Amino acid sequence: MARARRNTSYKLTALHDRRSRDLPFNAELVEVEIDNPLALDLDEKIVAMRSIRNDPLGRLHSHHQIDEAQYRGGRAYQNDWEKAERGPQAMDPTREYVDGARCREPVTESQRQAVLRLNRVERELGTDGAALVHDVLVLGLTMEQIGQRRAVRTQRWNDYFARRFRECLDRLALVYGFATDTSARRR
């Protein structure tokens, strides 16, 4: 009996799109261009999806309401806050048990530097500006929620908080070195 002949003419298909099509009903995603971690060239970029659902800074940046320097200044503030935070810590099961007593871990140099930068930021922004930046960048509150916490619920106050937050982001960009004083004055 003769064998069936195989088809030897293969067609090359297009590149496979690896983006997920199954998203949660409340997903808020934007496409961002990032450096390719597997690239051989330094300037090669890939497109990735970023969630902006609980990220007010990412949402403002993706909707072009703040510029790159303001975005980077806000991210630097968030990074310093995470380094400096000394919140509740989990028990380390690899350490020797000593009657439940835990000695405090020493403050690292990066934590010390982060605290110094945060202190400088607070001096630059003032008490109200520092509280506003903390509410948005650390706690993730919206302008409406900030107004509710301060017992002012009108649209005029929400606009004021949004404008004041952008001014604080300008100052953060100056403090962290992502902008110069002349670029902040042009706005």
Short mmCIF file of C-alpha atoms in Angstrom, two decimals:
data_model
loop_
_atom_site.label_atom_id
_atom_site.label_comp_id
_atom_site.label_asym_id
_atom_site.label_seq_id
_atom_site.Cartn_x
_atom_site.Cartn_y
_atom_site.Cartn_z
CA MET A 1 0.00 0.00 0.00
CA ALA A 2 1.33 3.42 -0.91
CA ARG A 3 1.98 6.00 1.77
CA ALA A 4 0.19 9.31 1.74
CA ARG A 5 2.41 12.11 0.60
CA ARG A 6 3.18 14.92 3.09
CA ASN A 7 2.69 18.54 2.23
CA THR A 8 6.18 20.07 2.29
CA SER A 9 5.21 23.66 1.53
CA TYR A 10 4.88 25.32 4.92
CA LYS A 11 3.62 28.85 5.29
CA LEU A 12 5.28 31.14 7.79
CA THR A 13 2.73 32.75 10.04
CA ALA A 14 2.85 36.18 11.57
CA LEU A 15 4.37 36.68 14.98
CA HIS A 16 2.24 35.42 17.80
CA ASP A 17 0.45 38.09 19.82
CA ARG A 18 1.01 37.08 23.46
CA ARG A 19 -1.27 39.67 25.02
CA SER A 20 -4.01 38.17 27.14
CA ARG A 21 -7.52 38.43 25.87
CA ASP A 22 -9.05 37.20 29.13
CA LEU A 23 -9.13 40.29 31.33
CA PRO A 24 -11.05 40.82 34.56
CA PHE A 25 -14.20 42.90 34.18
CA ASN A 26 -12.67 45.81 36.11
CA ALA A 27 -9.24 45.84 34.45
CA GLU A 28 -7.81 49.20 33.42
CA LEU A 29 -4.78 48.68 31.20
CA VAL A 30 -2.66 50.87 28.95
CA GLU A 31 0.07 49.96 26.51
CA VAL A 32 3.52 51.25 27.44
CA GLU A 33 6.83 50.98 25.67
CA ILE A 34 9.62 49.61 27.87
CA ASP A 35 13.22 48.50 27.40
CA ASN A 36 13.45 44.92 26.21
CA PRO A 37 15.12 42.93 29.01
CA LEU A 38 16.21 40.22 26.54
CA ALA A 39 17.51 42.55 23.83
CA LEU A 40 21.04 42.57 22.55
CA ASP A 41 20.83 46.26 21.61
CA LEU A 42 20.48 48.78 24.42
CA ASP A 43 17.80 50.87 22.72
CA GLU A 44 15.42 48.06 21.74
CA LYS A 45 11.88 48.49 23.08
CA ILE A 46 8.86 46.24 23.50
CA VAL A 47 5.20 47.00 24.15
CA ALA A 48 3.83 45.85 27.51
CA MET A 49 0.53 46.26 29.33
CA ARG A 50 0.45 48.26 32.57
CA SER A 51 -2.40 48.23 35.05
CA ILE A 52 -3.54 51.69 36.10
CA ARG A 53 -6.50 50.65 38.24
CA ASN A 54 -4.84 51.42 41.59
CA ASP A 55 -2.12 53.72 40.27
CA PRO A 56 -3.17 57.39 40.14
CA LEU A 57 0.25 58.51 38.94
CA GLY A 58 0.25 55.97 36.11
CA ARG A 59 -3.27 57.01 35.12
CA LEU A 60 -2.31 60.70 34.96
CA HIS A 61 0.75 59.87 32.87
CA SER A 62 -1.11 57.56 30.48
CA HIS A 63 -3.77 60.23 29.87
CA HIS A 64 -1.03 62.84 29.20
CA GLN A 65 -2.12 65.00 32.15
CA ILE A 66 1.43 65.09 33.56
CA ASP A 67 4.74 65.02 31.73
CA GLU A 68 7.66 62.60 32.02
CA ALA A 69 9.60 64.65 34.60
CA GLN A 70 6.57 64.88 36.90
CA TYR A 71 5.96 61.14 36.49
CA ARG A 72 9.55 60.25 37.33
CA GLY A 73 9.57 62.63 40.31
CA GLY A 74 6.43 60.95 41.66
CA ARG A 75 7.92 57.48 41.17
CA ALA A 76 11.13 58.57 42.93
CA TYR A 77 9.04 59.79 45.88
CA GLN A 78 7.19 56.46 46.01
CA ASN A 79 10.50 54.58 45.86
CA ASP A 80 11.96 56.65 48.73
CA TRP A 81 8.82 56.11 50.79
CA GLU A 82 9.04 52.33 50.31
CA LYS A 83 12.72 52.32 51.30
CA ALA A 84 12.19 54.46 54.38
CA GLU A 85 9.09 52.70 55.64
CA ARG A 86 9.71 50.53 58.67
CA GLY A 87 6.30 48.93 59.08
CA PRO A 88 5.29 45.55 60.45
CA GLN A 89 7.71 42.83 59.49
CA ALA A 90 7.14 39.12 59.18
CA MET A 91 8.87 36.63 61.42
CA ASP A 92 11.95 35.11 59.81
CA PRO A 93 11.78 31.33 60.31
CA THR A 94 15.47 30.91 59.43
CA ARG A 95 16.63 32.93 62.45
CA GLU A 96 17.23 31.30 65.80
CA TYR A 97 14.26 31.41 68.18
CA VAL A 98 14.94 33.38 71.37
CA ASP A 99 11.84 33.57 73.59
CA GLY A 100 9.93 35.60 70.99
CA ALA A 101 12.21 38.60 71.43
CA ARG A 102 13.25 40.23 68.20
CA CYS A 103 16.07 42.64 67.91
CA ARG A 104 15.54 45.50 65.52
CA GLU A 105 17.38 45.32 62.27
CA PRO A 106 19.79 48.21 61.78
CA VAL A 107 18.86 51.09 59.50
CA THR A 108 20.63 50.71 56.19
CA GLU A 109 22.37 53.52 54.37
CA SER A 110 19.77 53.50 51.57
CA GLN A 111 17.00 53.90 54.16
CA ARG A 112 18.85 56.78 55.79
CA GLN A 113 19.34 58.54 52.46
CA ALA A 114 15.67 58.01 51.57
CA VAL A 115 14.58 59.59 54.88
CA LEU A 116 16.85 62.57 54.24
CA ARG A 117 15.37 63.05 50.77
CA LEU A 118 11.83 62.75 52.14
CA ASN A 119 12.62 65.38 54.78
CA ARG A 120 13.89 67.70 52.08
CA VAL A 121 10.76 67.06 50.01
CA GLU A 122 8.56 67.92 52.98
CA ARG A 123 10.43 71.19 53.51
CA GLU A 124 10.08 72.05 49.81
CA LEU A 125 6.37 71.17 49.54
CA GLY A 126 5.20 72.46 52.89
CA THR A 127 2.84 70.66 55.23
CA ASP A 128 -0.23 70.81 53.00
CA GLY A 129 1.65 69.84 49.82
CA ALA A 130 3.43 66.96 51.54
CA ALA A 131 0.11 65.67 52.90
CA LEU A 132 -1.48 65.92 49.44
CA VAL A 133 1.41 64.08 47.77
CA HIS A 134 1.33 61.39 50.47
CA ASP A 135 -2.42 60.92 50.08
CA VAL A 136 -2.18 60.45 46.31
CA LEU A 137 1.14 58.66 45.85
CA VAL A 138 1.26 56.47 48.97
CA LEU A 139 -2.40 55.94 49.88
CA GLY A 140 -3.67 56.04 46.28
CA LEU A 141 -6.57 58.40 46.95
CA THR A 142 -8.43 60.30 44.24
CA MET A 143 -9.10 64.03 44.40
CA GLU A 144 -12.72 63.34 45.40
CA GLN A 145 -11.58 61.13 48.29
CA ILE A 146 -9.10 63.78 49.42
CA GLY A 147 -11.91 66.34 49.38
CA GLN A 148 -14.11 64.02 51.44
CA ARG A 149 -11.33 63.54 54.01
CA ARG A 150 -11.03 67.32 54.30
CA ALA A 151 -14.79 67.87 54.40
CA VAL A 152 -14.95 69.79 51.10
CA ARG A 153 -16.98 68.06 48.42
CA THR A 154 -17.38 70.55 45.55
CA GLN A 155 -15.90 70.28 42.07
CA ARG A 156 -14.04 73.54 42.65
CA TRP A 157 -12.09 71.95 45.51
CA ASN A 158 -11.35 68.86 43.41
CA ASP A 159 -9.93 71.11 40.69
CA TYR A 160 -7.88 72.96 43.28
CA PHE A 161 -6.42 69.71 44.66
CA ALA A 162 -5.60 68.50 41.14
CA ARG A 163 -3.85 71.79 40.27
CA ARG A 164 -1.98 71.82 43.60
CA PHE A 165 -0.92 68.19 43.09
CA ARG A 166 0.56 69.04 39.67
CA GLU A 167 2.48 71.92 41.29
CA CYS A 168 3.81 69.48 43.90
CA LEU A 169 4.86 67.07 41.13
CA ASP A 170 6.74 69.95 39.48
CA ARG A 171 8.57 70.54 42.74
CA LEU A 172 9.30 66.80 43.12
CA ALA A 173 10.79 66.76 39.62
CA LEU A 174 13.07 69.65 40.67
CA VAL A 175 14.09 68.05 43.97
CA TYR A 176 14.90 64.68 42.41
CA GLY A 177 16.71 66.24 39.46
CA PHE A 178 14.36 65.27 36.63
CA ALA A 179 13.70 68.90 35.69
CA THR A 180 15.50 72.21 35.91
CA ASP A 181 14.14 75.41 37.37
CA THR A 182 13.72 77.01 33.93
CA SER A 183 11.61 74.11 32.62
CA ALA A 184 9.28 74.38 35.63
CA ARG A 185 8.73 78.11 35.02
CA ARG A 186 7.63 77.60 31.40
CA ARG A 187 4.37 75.96 32.44
#
